[in-house]
XYZ file of C-alpha atoms in Angstrom:
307
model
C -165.959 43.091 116.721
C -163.400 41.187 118.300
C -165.307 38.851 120.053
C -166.635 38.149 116.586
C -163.742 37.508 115.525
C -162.966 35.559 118.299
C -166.315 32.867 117.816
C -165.411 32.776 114.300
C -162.146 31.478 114.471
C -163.372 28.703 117.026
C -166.013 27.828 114.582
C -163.062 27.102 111.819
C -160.332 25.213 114.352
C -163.422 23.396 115.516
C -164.589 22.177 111.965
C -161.083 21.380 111.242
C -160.391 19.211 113.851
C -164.253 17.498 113.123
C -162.842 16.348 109.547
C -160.697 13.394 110.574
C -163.468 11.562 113.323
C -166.328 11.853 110.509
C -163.816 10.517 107.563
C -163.001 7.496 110.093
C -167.043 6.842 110.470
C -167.287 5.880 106.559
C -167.968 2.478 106.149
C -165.336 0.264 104.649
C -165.217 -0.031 100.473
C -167.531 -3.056 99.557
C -165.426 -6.271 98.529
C -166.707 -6.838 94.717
C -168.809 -10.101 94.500
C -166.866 -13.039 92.572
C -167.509 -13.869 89.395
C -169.336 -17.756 89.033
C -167.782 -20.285 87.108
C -169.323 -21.567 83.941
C -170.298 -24.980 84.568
C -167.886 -27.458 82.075
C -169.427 -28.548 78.799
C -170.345 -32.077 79.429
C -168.192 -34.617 77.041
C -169.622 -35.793 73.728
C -170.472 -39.573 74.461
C -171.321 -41.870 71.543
C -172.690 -45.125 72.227
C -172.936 -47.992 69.559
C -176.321 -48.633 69.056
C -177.310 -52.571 68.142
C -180.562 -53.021 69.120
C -182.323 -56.406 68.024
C -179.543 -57.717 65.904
C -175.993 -56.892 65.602
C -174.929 -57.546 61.875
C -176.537 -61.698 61.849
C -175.714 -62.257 65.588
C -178.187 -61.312 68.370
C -177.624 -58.538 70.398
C -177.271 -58.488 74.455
C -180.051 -55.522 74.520
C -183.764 -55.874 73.908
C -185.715 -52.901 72.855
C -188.660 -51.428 75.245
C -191.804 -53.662 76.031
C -194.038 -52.990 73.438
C -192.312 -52.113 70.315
C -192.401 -53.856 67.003
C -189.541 -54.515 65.138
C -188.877 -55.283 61.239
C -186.018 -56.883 60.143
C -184.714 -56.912 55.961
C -181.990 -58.575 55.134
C -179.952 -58.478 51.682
C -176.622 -60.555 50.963
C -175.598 -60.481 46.860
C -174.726 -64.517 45.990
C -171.780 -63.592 43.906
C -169.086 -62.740 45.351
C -166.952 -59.686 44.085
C -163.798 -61.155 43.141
C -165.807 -63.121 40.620
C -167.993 -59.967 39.530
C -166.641 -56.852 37.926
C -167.910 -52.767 36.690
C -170.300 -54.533 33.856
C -172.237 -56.340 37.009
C -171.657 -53.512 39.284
C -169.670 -55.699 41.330
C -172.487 -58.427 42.090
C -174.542 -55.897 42.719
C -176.168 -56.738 39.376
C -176.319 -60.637 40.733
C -179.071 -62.183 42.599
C -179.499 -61.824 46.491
C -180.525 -63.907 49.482
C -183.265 -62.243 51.099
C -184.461 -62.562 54.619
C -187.536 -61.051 56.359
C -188.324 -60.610 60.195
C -190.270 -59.507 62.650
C -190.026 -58.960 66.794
C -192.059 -57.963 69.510
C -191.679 -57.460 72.858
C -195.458 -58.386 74.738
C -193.654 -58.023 78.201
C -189.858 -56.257 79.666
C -186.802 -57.864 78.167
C -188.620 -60.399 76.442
C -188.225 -60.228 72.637
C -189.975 -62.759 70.515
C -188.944 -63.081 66.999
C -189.727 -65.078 63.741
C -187.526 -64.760 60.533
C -187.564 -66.268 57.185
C -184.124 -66.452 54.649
C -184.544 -67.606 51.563
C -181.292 -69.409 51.337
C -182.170 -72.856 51.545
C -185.882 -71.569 52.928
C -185.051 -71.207 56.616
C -187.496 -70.364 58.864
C -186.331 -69.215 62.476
C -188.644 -68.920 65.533
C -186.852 -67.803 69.040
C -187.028 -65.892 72.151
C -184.726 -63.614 73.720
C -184.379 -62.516 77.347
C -182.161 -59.953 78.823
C -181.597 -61.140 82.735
C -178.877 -58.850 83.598
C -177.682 -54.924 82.927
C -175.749 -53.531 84.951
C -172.983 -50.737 84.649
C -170.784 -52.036 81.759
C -171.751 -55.622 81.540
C -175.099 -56.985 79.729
C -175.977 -60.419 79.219
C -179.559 -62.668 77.857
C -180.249 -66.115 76.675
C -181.954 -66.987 73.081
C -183.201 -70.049 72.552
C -184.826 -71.001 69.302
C -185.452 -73.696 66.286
C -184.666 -73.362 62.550
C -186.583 -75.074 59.907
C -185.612 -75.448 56.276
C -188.229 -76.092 53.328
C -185.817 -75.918 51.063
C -186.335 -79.504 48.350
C -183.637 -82.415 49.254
C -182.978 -82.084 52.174
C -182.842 -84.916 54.764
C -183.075 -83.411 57.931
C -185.635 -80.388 57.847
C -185.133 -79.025 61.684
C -181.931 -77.096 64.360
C -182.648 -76.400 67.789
C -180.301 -74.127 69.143
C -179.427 -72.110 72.624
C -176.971 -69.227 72.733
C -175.943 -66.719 75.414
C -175.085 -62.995 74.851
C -172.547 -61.656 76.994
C -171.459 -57.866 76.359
C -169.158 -55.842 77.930
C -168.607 -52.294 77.285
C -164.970 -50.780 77.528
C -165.673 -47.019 78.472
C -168.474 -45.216 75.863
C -167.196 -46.087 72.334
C -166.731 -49.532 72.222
C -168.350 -53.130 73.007
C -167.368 -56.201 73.121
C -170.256 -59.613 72.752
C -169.348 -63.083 72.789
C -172.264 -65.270 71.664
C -171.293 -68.988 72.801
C -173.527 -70.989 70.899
C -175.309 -74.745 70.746
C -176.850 -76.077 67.503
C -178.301 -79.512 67.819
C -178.169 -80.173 63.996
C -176.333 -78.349 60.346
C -178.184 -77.831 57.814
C -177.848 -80.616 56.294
C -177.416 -79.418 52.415
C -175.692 -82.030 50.284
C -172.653 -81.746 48.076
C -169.694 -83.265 46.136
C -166.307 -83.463 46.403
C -163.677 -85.048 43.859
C -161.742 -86.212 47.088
C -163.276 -86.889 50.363
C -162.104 -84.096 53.101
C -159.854 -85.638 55.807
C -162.118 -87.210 58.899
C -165.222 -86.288 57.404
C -167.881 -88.911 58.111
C -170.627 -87.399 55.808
C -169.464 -88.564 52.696
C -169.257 -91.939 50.728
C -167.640 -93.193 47.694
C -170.204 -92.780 44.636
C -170.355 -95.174 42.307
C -168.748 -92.489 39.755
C -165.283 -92.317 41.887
C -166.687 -89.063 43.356
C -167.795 -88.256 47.308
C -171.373 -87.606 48.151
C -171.203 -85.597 51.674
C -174.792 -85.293 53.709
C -173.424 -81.993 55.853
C -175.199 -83.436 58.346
C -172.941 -82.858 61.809
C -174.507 -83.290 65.015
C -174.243 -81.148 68.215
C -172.168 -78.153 67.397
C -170.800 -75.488 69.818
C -168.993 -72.255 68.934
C -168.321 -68.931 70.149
C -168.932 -66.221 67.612
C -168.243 -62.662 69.015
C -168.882 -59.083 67.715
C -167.161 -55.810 68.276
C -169.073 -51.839 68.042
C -167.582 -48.986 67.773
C -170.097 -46.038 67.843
C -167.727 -43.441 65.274
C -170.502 -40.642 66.262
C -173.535 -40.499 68.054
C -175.903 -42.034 64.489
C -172.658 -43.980 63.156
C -171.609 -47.383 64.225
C -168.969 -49.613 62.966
C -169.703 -53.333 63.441
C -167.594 -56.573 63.126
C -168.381 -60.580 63.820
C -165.990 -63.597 63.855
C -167.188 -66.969 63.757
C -164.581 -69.317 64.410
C -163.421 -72.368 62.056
C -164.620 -75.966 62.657
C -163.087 -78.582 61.828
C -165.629 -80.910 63.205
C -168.032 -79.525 60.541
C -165.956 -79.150 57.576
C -166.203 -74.860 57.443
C -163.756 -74.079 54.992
C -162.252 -70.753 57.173
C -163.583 -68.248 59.609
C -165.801 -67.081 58.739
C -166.188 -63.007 59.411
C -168.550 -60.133 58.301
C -168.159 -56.004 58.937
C -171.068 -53.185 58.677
C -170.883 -49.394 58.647
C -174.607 -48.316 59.743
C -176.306 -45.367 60.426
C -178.739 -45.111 62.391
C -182.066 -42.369 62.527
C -185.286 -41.888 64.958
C -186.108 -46.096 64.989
C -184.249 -46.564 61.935
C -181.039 -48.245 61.172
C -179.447 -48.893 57.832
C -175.768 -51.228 57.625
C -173.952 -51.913 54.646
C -172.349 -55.210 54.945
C -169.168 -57.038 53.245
C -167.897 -60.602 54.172
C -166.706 -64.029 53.678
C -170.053 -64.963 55.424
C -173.523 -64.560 53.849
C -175.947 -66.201 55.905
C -177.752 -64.938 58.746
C -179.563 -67.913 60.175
C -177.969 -69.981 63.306
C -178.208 -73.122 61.566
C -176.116 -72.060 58.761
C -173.668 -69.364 60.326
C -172.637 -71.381 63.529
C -170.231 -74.166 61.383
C -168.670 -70.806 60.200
C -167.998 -70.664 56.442
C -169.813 -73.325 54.807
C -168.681 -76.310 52.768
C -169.720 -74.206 49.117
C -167.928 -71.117 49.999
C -164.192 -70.123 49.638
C -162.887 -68.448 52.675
C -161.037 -65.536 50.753
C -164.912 -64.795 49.043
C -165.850 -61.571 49.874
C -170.024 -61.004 49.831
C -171.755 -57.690 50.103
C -174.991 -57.176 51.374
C -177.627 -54.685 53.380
C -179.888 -54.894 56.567
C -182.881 -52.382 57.137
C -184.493 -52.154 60.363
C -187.379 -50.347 61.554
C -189.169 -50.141 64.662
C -192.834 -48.967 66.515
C -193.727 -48.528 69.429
C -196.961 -50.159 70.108
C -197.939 -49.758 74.013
């Protein structure tokens, strides 16, 4: 019995003293895995769209090689300071309408032909983008107007004009559109009293001025500002400067709120300048317009692609 005893009390001391050598063999808690970031939502960016045309003036960008554009133009004659609610604000008046078309056969090429049917212009020109890069954006046009319109003594423009854009972060660009016209249109009128230095006109024989509007030669820089207000919306603004050379009666300046859809774009348009050919829009506001006239007015464009 005792020696019983005796193993079974080494048994316990010896278990005892076991406890502490197995509890250091445990392997170490596991360090919990950390959790991953969620990636950053990527900023909104809205970019304003212009595509073939801005509001009149032509746009640095060219659309893809093969697609088709079509170009509708709408400016109400009267303006609305002489209108009121019984003509809906001109929009009861007649229009000046202008159709287009584009096409691009080959990359950054854009032909175009256009007809307005103030004073029957018809436009023919070519655009070519040479340079995109980051920010900046520039192309050449280079093109000929000719009017049909009856009484007119000179029936043809050529003109050349640059597009250089420049984009200030996402939201906003600036274009300038420096601009050569060889001839103006060329549309007679009267004045009681001849206008300071201009050569046009001559005495009639009823004590009245006869001016041709014929000026030769022409340069101006018209520029255009977009904002892009969301990623469809797009505010748009173009200043043509005043010359005095050609007798413009102001600058001349236009704005457009468009929205824009899959190869769509729709602008309402208000301003002191109406017409949307080179011939008539690069002497600025025109010799039978007030400056403070305000004229409203629509553009539809569509587009296919055809390749």
């Amino acid at each position: 019995m005792r020696s019983r005893g005796a193993a079974l009390a080494f048994l316990l001391v010896a278990g005892c003293a076991a406890i502490p050598a197995f509890a250091a063999q445990e392997p170490p808690a596991a360090t919990p895995t950390p959790t991953p970031e969620s990636p950053k939502a990527e900023p909104v960016i809205f970019r304003p769209i212009e595509g073939h045309v801005i509001i009149n003036l032509p746009s640095a960008e060219v659309p893809r090689e093969g697609t088709l554009t079509i170009l509708f133009t709408h400016r109400f004659q009267q303006p609305v300071q002489d209108s009121d609610i019984h003509d809906l604000f001109s929009f009861d008046n007649g229009a000046n309408i202008g159709i287009g078309l584009g096409y691009v056969p080959v990359k950054n090429l854009d032909i175009s032909f256009y007809r307005s049917s103030e004073l029957d212009v018809y436009e023919a020109a070519a655009k070519y983008q040479f340079l995109a890069l980051g920010p900046f954006a520039a192309g050449v046009r280079l093109g000929e107007d000719w009017r049909t319109e009856r009484g007119l003594s000179e029936r043809s423009s050529f003109f050349a004009q640059a597009m250089l854009a420049y984009s200030l972060g996402s939201y906003l660009r600036i274009t300038a559109v420096p601009t050569y016209l060889s001839r103006t249109n060329g549309q007679s009128f009267i004045y009681q009293t001849a206008t300071p230095e201009d050569r046009s006109c001559q005495l009639t024989p009823f004590g009245s001025f006869l001016c041709s509007g014929l000026y030769d030669d022409i340069f101006n820089v018209p520029f255009a500002v977009s904002v892009a207000v969301t990623h469809s919306i797009t505010i748009h603004g173009e200043v043509t400067p005043r010359i005095g050379k050609a007798n413009s009666k102001g600058v001349g300046w236009v704005v457009s709120l468009e929205k824009s859809l899959l190869r769509h774009r729709f602008c309402f348009t208000a301003g002191n300048q109406r017409e949307t050919t080179v011939d008539q829009y690069a002497a600025s506001v025109p010799f039978n317009h007030r400056a403070k006239d305000i004229y409203l007015g629509f553009n539809i464009i569509r587009q296919w692609k055809l390749k």
